[in-house]
Amino acid sequence: MTRGELLALQESRWRELARYALKTSSFYRHHLAGVDVDRCSLADIPPLTKSMLVEHWDDIVAEPCLRRAALEKHLENPANWNRRLKGRWLVCQTSGTSGIPIITPHDVESVDWLHAVHAARNGTTATSHKPLTWSPFQRRPRMAAFIWETAPSASAALFHTRPWIGALFSSHHAIDAGASWPDILQRLNKLKPNVLICYASILERLARAQLDGRLQLDFTVPGSSISTGGDVLAPGIRSMCQQAFHLQPLDGYGSGESPAIARQWQGVDQLMLLEDLTAFEAVDAQDQPVPEGEISDHVLITPLINRAFPLLRYRLNDRVRLGPVHANWPFRSIDKIIGRSAMTFTFHTPEEHVIVGMNVFGIHETDPRVINWQARQTSPSSVECLCMPVPGTDVAQLTSEILRNMRVHLNSCGCDKVTIAAHAVPFIEPDPHSGKLQQFIPLPLHSQLEAD
């Protein structure tokens, strides 16, 4: 498709979704009062926030059997986490990294679209991709996917939905990200996959194990790939992956509400928006579009293929910087995902100061000497940065620079009385509930209330 044809398809899909929402949802009939969905622009539709979704859940989701209380009861039984509800819907729950966990139902058809896109779009240009073929005589790639089995996560639900279709093209193997590390390494050494899907923070540990000989994986077979998603694929992790596996990892970007937002594939340097599956808007605090190259306050997404959960201009508190339309694809690129604007720090010194994020690298957004890092609040008036330095780094100099950058940033926000610390560590623990490494850890709400 040309860019114009793609946008026309996107428009027809969001208009069809809006008509469906008006027909089936009492919430949308009120929310879109006065909006002509046959003639308006997408920007004329009022945004939908997470608090609105939580409050009006049963008036938004059309199917009677997808009521919130019923889905909560369905997910109380772990046996239902990887099982389709009535054979028609995949039901999972977001990790809650941006606030309240949200139960998300998906049409099976929308899941099929997601799998098809990831299978079909695998070339450097829109005309050079190689569609997967099936033959009973061909050797299938061995794929290992890390999934979180101790919660009703999207990763596990997606992996276990329609497994027989994926098995036609590759040998599927799920690895529980919550298993013990020796068991994970033993399983991988036995499977010897040539396609790997995992969190970026797990990839860092796998690369270290490969470099010190505890892991022996071979990605030289044609068609081999390593893909990540769920947390930040930092430059240091990319570098370690290249050193350990002689392969550049491919990044992905999605959410529980819309798993297919953007992805990277072989020969493409940037994430590209899958704009036929999700309409994506990078906007400022007033929900106005930000120019290319500027960092957004948040984004608005409209998943285009999931009628079970109709979301029109749903707010995600992700801060991104959009790039141009790709030269060889009709999709717009994402230059950078900065983080979640919902990750705010509230300090009491004793005056209250609220700031978004924490600048630990000065004018730079990353540091090649750092594999991964985490800024976490340790009290109402203190914050620390943990960093995993690349081997051979001058740790004293690195931590000194991080402290200086944090001090400058905090002073500029009126937080000159906030105390700071920086420590180099060999490993940063992921969140025990989601398996992701969170880069910003504010003080829990109950601690803030005690401070007040």
Short mmCIF file of C-alpha atoms in Angstrom, two decimals:
data_model
loop_
_atom_site.label_atom_id
_atom_site.label_comp_id
_atom_site.label_asym_id
_atom_site.label_seq_id
_atom_site.Cartn_x
_atom_site.Cartn_y
_atom_site.Cartn_z
CA MET A 1 0.00 0.00 0.00
CA THR A 2 0.95 3.62 -0.47
CA ARG A 3 0.85 5.89 2.57
CA GLY A 4 -2.42 7.38 1.33
CA GLU A 5 -4.01 3.94 0.87
CA LEU A 6 -2.89 2.89 4.35
CA LEU A 7 -4.43 5.99 5.95
CA ALA A 8 -7.66 5.44 4.02
CA LEU A 9 -7.82 1.87 5.35
CA GLN A 10 -7.10 3.10 8.88
CA GLU A 11 -9.89 5.68 8.61
CA SER A 12 -12.43 3.16 7.33
CA ARG A 13 -11.57 0.87 10.24
CA TRP A 14 -11.88 3.47 13.02
CA ARG A 15 -15.14 4.78 11.56
CA GLU A 16 -16.52 1.24 11.45
CA LEU A 17 -15.42 0.72 15.07
CA ALA A 18 -17.05 4.02 16.10
CA ARG A 19 -20.33 3.05 14.43
CA TYR A 20 -20.23 -0.30 16.21
CA ALA A 21 -19.53 1.41 19.56
CA LEU A 22 -22.47 3.77 19.08
CA LYS A 23 -24.72 0.85 18.24
CA THR A 24 -23.76 -1.37 21.17
CA SER A 25 -22.50 0.91 23.97
CA SER A 26 -24.59 3.25 26.12
CA PHE A 27 -21.37 4.91 27.27
CA TYR A 28 -20.32 5.82 23.74
CA ARG A 29 -23.79 7.09 22.87
CA HIS A 30 -23.31 9.61 25.67
CA HIS A 31 -19.57 10.13 25.13
CA LEU A 32 -19.97 10.82 21.39
CA ALA A 33 -23.13 12.91 21.64
CA GLY A 34 -23.00 15.58 18.93
CA VAL A 35 -20.15 13.84 17.02
CA ASP A 36 -20.97 12.70 13.48
CA VAL A 37 -18.73 9.64 13.15
CA ASP A 38 -19.37 9.51 9.39
CA ARG A 39 -17.88 12.97 8.81
CA CYS A 40 -15.71 13.91 11.79
CA SER A 41 -11.96 13.55 12.02
CA LEU A 42 -10.46 11.16 14.54
CA ALA A 43 -9.31 14.18 16.57
CA ASP A 44 -12.96 15.23 17.04
CA ILE A 45 -13.62 12.15 19.19
CA PRO A 46 -13.11 12.90 22.91
CA PRO A 47 -10.28 10.86 24.46
CA LEU A 48 -11.00 7.94 26.80
CA THR A 49 -8.99 7.76 30.04
CA LYS A 50 -8.28 4.72 32.18
CA SER A 51 -10.41 6.09 35.03
CA MET A 52 -13.35 6.49 32.63
CA LEU A 53 -12.83 2.93 31.41
CA VAL A 54 -12.80 1.54 34.95
CA GLU A 55 -15.89 3.53 35.97
CA HIS A 56 -17.97 2.72 32.88
CA TRP A 57 -16.63 -0.74 32.02
CA ASP A 58 -19.97 -2.53 31.64
CA ASP A 59 -21.38 0.31 29.53
CA ILE A 60 -18.38 0.22 27.17
CA VAL A 61 -17.93 -3.51 26.57
CA ALA A 62 -20.85 -4.67 24.43
CA GLU A 63 -21.05 -8.42 24.95
CA PRO A 64 -23.26 -9.35 27.97
CA CYS A 65 -20.94 -12.20 29.00
CA LEU A 66 -17.94 -9.84 29.13
CA ARG A 67 -19.11 -7.95 32.19
CA ARG A 68 -16.29 -6.90 34.47
CA ALA A 69 -17.39 -8.90 37.52
CA ALA A 70 -17.78 -12.04 35.40
CA LEU A 71 -14.31 -11.62 33.91
CA GLU A 72 -12.77 -11.03 37.33
CA LYS A 73 -14.36 -14.26 38.54
CA HIS A 74 -13.17 -16.04 35.37
CA LEU A 75 -9.57 -14.98 36.08
CA GLU A 76 -9.71 -16.04 39.73
CA ASN A 77 -9.17 -19.60 38.46
CA PRO A 78 -5.61 -20.01 37.08
CA ALA A 79 -6.91 -22.82 34.85
CA ASN A 80 -8.73 -20.13 32.82
CA TRP A 81 -5.70 -17.93 32.20
CA ASN A 82 -4.68 -19.67 28.99
CA ARG A 83 -8.14 -20.82 27.93
CA ARG A 84 -10.47 -18.98 25.55
CA LEU A 85 -13.71 -17.81 27.14
CA LYS A 86 -16.60 -19.60 25.39
CA GLY A 87 -14.15 -20.32 22.56
CA ARG A 88 -14.42 -16.72 21.35
CA TRP A 89 -12.34 -14.42 23.55
CA LEU A 90 -8.86 -14.25 24.99
CA VAL A 91 -9.01 -12.67 28.45
CA CYS A 92 -5.94 -11.33 30.25
CA GLN A 93 -4.93 -8.53 32.60
CA THR A 94 -2.44 -5.71 32.18
CA SER A 95 0.49 -5.58 34.58
CA GLY A 96 -0.62 -2.26 36.06
CA THR A 97 2.73 -0.53 35.49
CA SER A 98 0.88 2.70 34.66
CA GLY A 99 -1.62 2.47 37.51
CA ILE A 100 -4.64 0.18 37.86
CA PRO A 101 -4.46 -3.28 36.23
CA ILE A 102 -7.06 -3.57 33.47
CA ILE A 103 -8.79 -6.77 32.37
CA THR A 104 -8.64 -6.90 28.58
CA PRO A 105 -10.79 -9.18 26.42
CA HIS A 106 -9.72 -9.76 22.80
CA ASP A 107 -11.60 -11.28 19.88
CA VAL A 108 -9.88 -14.43 18.65
CA GLU A 109 -9.95 -12.84 15.18
CA SER A 110 -7.89 -9.89 16.45
CA VAL A 111 -5.34 -12.30 17.92
CA ASP A 112 -5.12 -14.06 14.55
CA TRP A 113 -4.42 -10.70 12.90
CA LEU A 114 -1.64 -10.07 15.38
CA HIS A 115 0.03 -13.44 14.73
CA ALA A 116 -0.34 -13.01 10.97
CA VAL A 117 1.30 -9.59 10.97
CA HIS A 118 4.29 -10.78 12.96
CA ALA A 119 4.69 -13.78 10.65
CA ALA A 120 4.26 -11.97 7.34
CA ARG A 121 6.16 -8.71 7.86
CA ASN A 122 9.73 -9.86 8.03
CA GLY A 123 11.62 -8.13 5.21
CA THR A 124 13.57 -4.91 4.82
CA THR A 125 10.92 -3.49 2.47
CA ALA A 126 7.20 -3.96 1.97
CA THR A 127 7.85 -5.95 -1.21
CA SER A 128 10.76 -8.10 -0.02
CA HIS A 129 9.14 -9.91 2.88
CA LYS A 130 9.06 -13.69 2.74
CA PRO A 131 5.66 -15.15 3.69
CA LEU A 132 5.93 -18.28 5.75
CA THR A 133 5.23 -21.51 3.90
CA TRP A 134 4.39 -24.89 5.29
CA SER A 135 5.62 -28.31 4.22
CA PRO A 136 5.57 -31.57 6.17
CA PHE A 137 9.16 -32.16 5.01
CA GLN A 138 10.74 -28.86 6.03
CA ARG A 139 12.55 -28.39 9.32
CA ARG A 140 10.70 -25.90 11.45
CA PRO A 141 12.50 -23.20 13.45
CA ARG A 142 12.58 -23.78 17.19
CA MET A 143 11.00 -20.85 18.99
CA ALA A 144 11.34 -20.25 22.73
CA ALA A 145 9.08 -17.58 24.21
CA PHE A 146 9.39 -16.29 27.76
CA ILE A 147 5.96 -15.82 29.30
CA TRP A 148 4.72 -14.96 32.78
CA GLU A 149 2.76 -17.96 34.01
CA THR A 150 2.05 -16.77 37.57
CA ALA A 151 -0.52 -14.14 36.51
CA PRO A 152 -3.17 -13.79 33.76
CA SER A 153 -0.63 -11.98 31.57
CA ALA A 154 -1.04 -11.05 27.93
CA SER A 155 2.21 -12.82 27.02
CA ALA A 156 0.97 -16.19 28.26
CA ALA A 157 -2.53 -15.75 26.85
CA LEU A 158 -1.23 -14.78 23.41
CA PHE A 159 1.21 -17.67 23.33
CA HIS A 160 -1.38 -20.26 24.27
CA THR A 161 -4.08 -18.98 21.91
CA ARG A 162 -4.28 -20.85 18.59
CA PRO A 163 -1.03 -22.75 19.32
CA TRP A 164 -1.71 -25.27 16.54
CA ILE A 165 -1.54 -22.50 13.90
CA GLY A 166 1.89 -21.31 14.98
CA ALA A 167 3.05 -24.91 15.30
CA LEU A 168 2.60 -25.30 11.53
CA PHE A 169 5.50 -22.92 10.98
CA SER A 170 7.71 -23.28 14.05
CA SER A 171 8.22 -25.55 17.02
CA HIS A 172 6.73 -23.55 19.92
CA HIS A 173 8.15 -23.78 23.43
CA ALA A 174 7.01 -21.65 26.37
CA ILE A 175 9.47 -20.82 29.14
CA ASP A 176 8.13 -19.52 32.43
CA ALA A 177 9.93 -16.27 33.21
CA GLY A 178 9.29 -16.91 36.89
CA ALA A 179 11.20 -20.21 36.97
CA SER A 180 14.57 -20.50 38.71
CA TRP A 181 17.51 -19.22 36.69
CA PRO A 182 19.37 -22.58 36.61
CA ASP A 183 16.21 -24.27 35.33
CA ILE A 184 15.80 -21.62 32.61
CA LEU A 185 19.39 -22.07 31.40
CA GLN A 186 19.09 -25.86 31.47
CA ARG A 187 15.87 -25.73 29.42
CA LEU A 188 17.34 -23.38 26.82
CA ASN A 189 20.49 -25.47 26.44
CA LYS A 190 18.31 -28.51 25.83
CA LEU A 191 15.95 -26.77 23.37
CA LYS A 192 18.66 -24.80 21.53
CA PRO A 193 16.15 -22.39 19.96
CA ASN A 194 17.01 -20.27 16.95
CA VAL A 195 14.07 -17.91 17.52
CA LEU A 196 13.87 -16.25 20.94
CA ILE A 197 11.19 -13.93 22.35
CA CYS A 198 11.75 -12.41 25.80
CA TYR A 199 11.77 -9.32 27.98
CA ALA A 200 14.77 -7.05 27.35
CA SER A 201 15.86 -7.40 30.97
CA ILE A 202 15.91 -11.20 30.58
CA LEU A 203 17.92 -10.88 27.35
CA GLU A 204 20.64 -9.07 29.29
CA ARG A 205 20.96 -12.01 31.70
CA LEU A 206 20.93 -14.51 28.84
CA ALA A 207 23.71 -12.62 27.07
CA ARG A 208 25.82 -12.69 30.22
CA ALA A 209 25.24 -16.44 30.55
CA GLN A 210 26.23 -16.98 26.90
CA LEU A 211 29.42 -14.96 27.36
CA ASP A 212 30.51 -16.85 30.49
CA GLY A 213 29.72 -20.26 28.96
CA ARG A 214 26.66 -21.26 31.00
CA LEU A 215 24.50 -20.95 27.86
CA GLN A 216 25.37 -22.36 24.44
CA LEU A 217 22.91 -21.06 21.85
CA ASP A 218 23.51 -20.75 18.11
CA PHE A 219 21.71 -18.10 16.06
CA THR A 220 23.71 -18.53 12.84
CA VAL A 221 20.97 -20.61 11.16
CA PRO A 222 19.16 -18.56 8.45
CA GLY A 223 15.95 -17.12 9.82
CA SER A 224 17.24 -16.87 13.38
CA SER A 225 16.02 -13.90 15.39
CA ILE A 226 15.77 -12.47 18.89
CA SER A 227 12.80 -10.24 19.72
CA THR A 228 12.06 -8.30 22.89
CA GLY A 229 9.15 -6.42 24.39
CA GLY A 230 7.59 -5.45 27.70
CA ASP A 231 10.46 -3.35 29.06
CA VAL A 232 13.18 -1.06 27.71
CA LEU A 233 15.70 -2.44 25.20
CA ALA A 234 18.58 -0.20 26.25
CA PRO A 235 21.66 0.35 24.04
CA GLY A 236 23.77 -1.57 26.55
CA ILE A 237 21.53 -4.64 26.18
CA ARG A 238 21.68 -4.38 22.37
CA SER A 239 25.46 -4.29 22.55
CA MET A 240 25.63 -7.31 24.87
CA CYS A 241 23.27 -9.28 22.63
CA GLN A 242 25.42 -8.56 19.59
CA GLN A 243 28.55 -9.57 21.46
CA ALA A 244 27.06 -12.77 22.88
CA PHE A 245 24.84 -14.00 20.02
CA HIS A 246 26.23 -12.09 17.00
CA LEU A 247 22.70 -10.89 16.30
CA GLN A 248 20.91 -7.58 16.75
CA PRO A 249 17.70 -7.94 18.81
CA LEU A 250 14.41 -6.70 17.35
CA ASP A 251 12.32 -4.47 19.60
CA GLY A 252 8.55 -4.41 20.03
CA TYR A 253 6.04 -1.99 21.55
CA GLY A 254 2.55 -2.80 22.72
CA SER A 255 0.22 -2.82 25.68
CA GLY A 256 -2.34 -5.17 27.16
CA GLU A 257 -5.07 -3.05 25.59
CA SER A 258 -3.39 -3.12 22.16
CA PRO A 259 -0.58 -5.70 21.76
CA ALA A 260 0.27 -4.59 18.20
CA ILE A 261 1.33 -0.92 18.35
CA ALA A 262 4.78 -0.99 16.77
CA ARG A 263 7.63 -3.36 16.03
CA GLN A 264 11.05 -3.63 14.47
CA TRP A 265 12.09 -6.33 12.05
CA GLN A 266 15.18 -7.49 10.19
CA GLY A 267 17.01 -4.72 8.35
CA VAL A 268 14.93 -1.93 9.90
CA ASP A 269 16.63 0.26 12.50
CA GLN A 270 13.55 1.83 14.11
CA LEU A 271 10.24 0.74 15.54
CA MET A 272 7.48 1.22 13.00
CA LEU A 273 3.86 1.84 13.88
CA LEU A 274 1.47 -0.88 12.70
CA GLU A 275 -1.03 1.74 11.62
CA ASP A 276 -3.42 -0.66 9.94
CA LEU A 277 -3.96 -2.35 13.33
CA THR A 278 -3.75 0.60 15.74
CA ALA A 279 -4.31 4.32 15.13
CA PHE A 280 -1.61 6.10 17.13
CA GLU A 281 -1.47 9.77 18.13
CA ALA A 282 1.41 11.44 19.98
CA VAL A 283 -0.08 14.46 21.74
CA ASP A 284 0.69 17.22 24.25
CA ALA A 285 -1.01 17.77 27.61
CA GLN A 286 -4.02 19.33 25.81
CA ASP A 287 -4.38 16.31 23.48
CA GLN A 288 -3.04 18.28 20.52
CA PRO A 289 -0.63 16.53 18.10
CA VAL A 290 3.06 17.21 18.70
CA PRO A 291 5.33 17.88 15.71
CA GLU A 292 7.70 15.24 14.44
CA GLY A 293 10.85 15.12 16.56
CA GLU A 294 9.21 16.49 19.73
CA ILE A 295 8.50 14.40 22.82
CA SER A 296 4.82 13.83 23.58
CA ASP A 297 3.15 14.22 26.96
CA HIS A 298 1.18 11.02 26.31
CA VAL A 299 -0.33 9.04 23.42
CA LEU A 300 -3.82 8.12 22.28
CA ILE A 301 -4.44 4.71 20.72
CA THR A 302 -7.41 3.28 18.84
CA PRO A 303 -7.08 -0.52 18.39
CA LEU A 304 -8.80 -1.10 15.04
CA ILE A 305 -9.53 -4.82 15.01
CA ASN A 306 -10.86 -5.73 18.47
CA ARG A 307 -14.61 -5.26 18.83
CA ALA A 308 -14.74 -7.11 22.14
CA PHE A 309 -13.09 -4.11 23.79
CA PRO A 310 -13.88 -0.98 21.71
CA LEU A 311 -11.41 1.75 22.67
CA LEU A 312 -11.56 5.08 20.82
CA ARG A 313 -8.60 7.39 21.46
CA TYR A 314 -7.64 5.61 24.66
CA ARG A 315 -4.95 7.38 26.68
CA LEU A 316 -1.65 5.67 27.47
CA ASN A 317 0.80 7.65 29.57
CA ASP A 318 3.74 6.83 27.30
CA ARG A 319 6.05 9.60 26.18
CA VAL A 320 7.36 9.09 22.64
CA ARG A 321 9.13 10.94 19.87
CA LEU A 322 7.81 10.18 16.40
CA GLY A 323 10.03 10.02 13.34
CA PRO A 324 9.23 10.21 9.62
CA VAL A 325 7.39 7.72 7.44
CA HIS A 326 9.79 4.88 6.60
CA ALA A 327 11.31 5.01 3.12
CA ASN A 328 10.38 1.42 2.23
CA TRP A 329 7.17 0.94 4.21
CA PRO A 330 3.99 3.06 4.48
CA PHE A 331 4.36 3.23 8.27
CA ARG A 332 5.52 6.06 10.48
CA SER A 333 8.52 5.37 12.71
CA ILE A 334 9.08 5.90 16.43
CA ASP A 335 12.45 7.44 17.20
CA LYS A 336 12.25 7.00 20.94
CA ILE A 337 9.99 5.74 23.72
CA ILE A 338 10.95 7.89 26.69
CA GLY A 339 8.85 6.24 29.38
CA ARG A 340 5.56 6.65 31.16
CA SER A 341 4.50 10.13 32.25
CA ALA A 342 2.44 8.42 34.98
CA MET A 343 5.70 7.47 36.71
CA THR A 344 5.77 10.61 38.86
CA PHE A 345 7.81 11.24 42.00
CA THR A 346 6.21 13.19 44.85
CA PHE A 347 8.75 14.62 47.30
CA HIS A 348 8.10 16.29 50.67
CA THR A 349 10.95 18.53 51.91
CA PRO A 350 8.55 19.51 53.67
CA GLU A 351 7.00 21.34 50.71
CA GLU A 352 5.41 19.02 48.15
CA HIS A 353 7.08 18.78 44.73
CA VAL A 354 5.77 16.54 41.95
CA ILE A 355 8.07 15.74 39.03
CA VAL A 356 7.85 13.34 36.07
CA GLY A 357 10.65 10.82 35.68
CA MET A 358 14.26 11.33 36.68
CA ASN A 359 17.06 12.58 34.44
CA VAL A 360 20.13 10.46 35.18
CA PHE A 361 22.06 11.05 31.93
CA GLY A 362 22.00 14.83 31.52
CA ILE A 363 21.40 16.00 27.95
CA HIS A 364 21.70 12.40 26.74
CA GLU A 365 18.82 9.94 27.02
CA THR A 366 21.08 6.91 27.44
CA ASP A 367 24.67 6.12 28.29
CA PRO A 368 26.61 3.42 26.39
CA ARG A 369 28.43 2.54 29.60
CA VAL A 370 25.15 1.46 31.24
CA ILE A 371 23.39 -1.83 30.49
CA ASN A 372 20.30 -1.00 32.52
CA TRP A 373 19.25 1.34 35.29
CA GLN A 374 16.49 2.18 37.74
CA ALA A 375 15.57 5.35 39.62
CA ARG A 376 13.64 4.56 42.79
CA GLN A 377 12.37 6.73 45.60
CA THR A 378 13.58 5.55 49.01
CA SER A 379 11.72 8.03 51.25
CA PRO A 380 9.52 11.13 50.93
CA SER A 381 12.69 13.20 50.53
CA SER A 382 15.24 10.87 48.91
CA VAL A 383 15.84 9.01 45.65
CA GLU A 384 18.56 6.69 44.37
CA CYS A 385 19.72 5.39 41.01
CA LEU A 386 20.83 1.80 40.51
CA CYS A 387 22.88 1.14 37.39
CA MET A 388 24.40 -1.94 35.79
CA PRO A 389 27.68 -0.80 34.22
CA VAL A 390 29.26 -2.38 31.17
CA PRO A 391 32.32 -4.44 32.25
CA GLY A 392 35.45 -2.30 32.28
CA THR A 393 33.59 0.94 33.03
CA ASP A 394 35.09 3.40 35.50
CA VAL A 395 32.34 2.97 38.08
CA ALA A 396 33.40 5.88 40.28
CA GLN A 397 33.31 8.29 37.35
CA LEU A 398 29.99 6.94 36.11
CA THR A 399 28.22 7.22 39.46
CA SER A 400 29.70 10.68 39.98
CA GLU A 401 28.25 11.84 36.65
CA ILE A 402 24.84 10.30 37.45
CA LEU A 403 24.78 12.10 40.81
CA ARG A 404 25.64 15.39 39.13
CA ASN A 405 22.91 14.95 36.50
CA MET A 406 20.31 14.02 39.13
CA ARG A 407 21.28 17.03 41.27
CA VAL A 408 20.95 19.45 38.35
CA HIS A 409 17.59 17.97 37.39
CA LEU A 410 16.17 18.03 40.92
CA ASN A 411 17.42 21.56 41.60
CA SER A 412 15.75 22.78 38.40
CA CYS A 413 12.46 21.35 39.73
CA GLY A 414 12.78 23.08 43.12
CA CYS A 415 13.85 19.85 44.84
CA ASP A 416 17.23 21.02 46.10
CA LYS A 417 16.56 19.49 49.55
CA VAL A 418 15.95 15.99 48.14
CA THR A 419 18.90 13.72 48.96
CA ILE A 420 20.30 11.48 46.23
CA ALA A 421 22.44 8.37 45.88
CA ALA A 422 23.82 6.29 43.00
CA HIS A 423 25.06 2.70 43.15
CA ALA A 424 26.53 0.30 40.60
CA VAL A 425 24.95 -3.15 40.97
CA PRO A 426 25.41 -6.47 39.13
CA PHE A 427 21.66 -7.05 38.72
CA ILE A 428 18.36 -5.18 39.10
CA GLU A 429 15.39 -7.27 40.16
CA PRO A 430 12.37 -7.17 37.83
CA ASP A 431 8.88 -6.52 39.13
CA PRO A 432 7.71 -9.81 40.75
CA HIS A 433 4.18 -9.44 39.38
CA SER A 434 4.91 -8.57 35.74
CA GLY A 435 8.45 -9.83 35.17
CA LYS A 436 9.38 -6.43 33.71
CA LEU A 437 12.17 -4.16 34.83
CA GLN A 438 10.63 -0.82 35.82
CA GLN A 439 12.97 2.15 35.38
CA PHE A 440 11.01 4.52 37.63
CA ILE A 441 9.84 3.36 41.07
CA PRO A 442 8.04 6.13 43.00
CA LEU A 443 7.22 5.70 46.67
CA PRO A 444 4.01 3.69 47.15
CA LEU A 445 0.86 5.74 47.65
CA HIS A 446 0.35 4.61 51.26
CA SER A 447 3.83 5.91 52.14
CA GLN A 448 3.00 9.26 50.56
CA LEU A 449 -0.20 9.47 52.60
CA GLU A 450 1.73 8.74 55.79
CA ALA A 451 4.12 11.57 54.90
CA ASP A 452 1.17 13.94 54.45
#
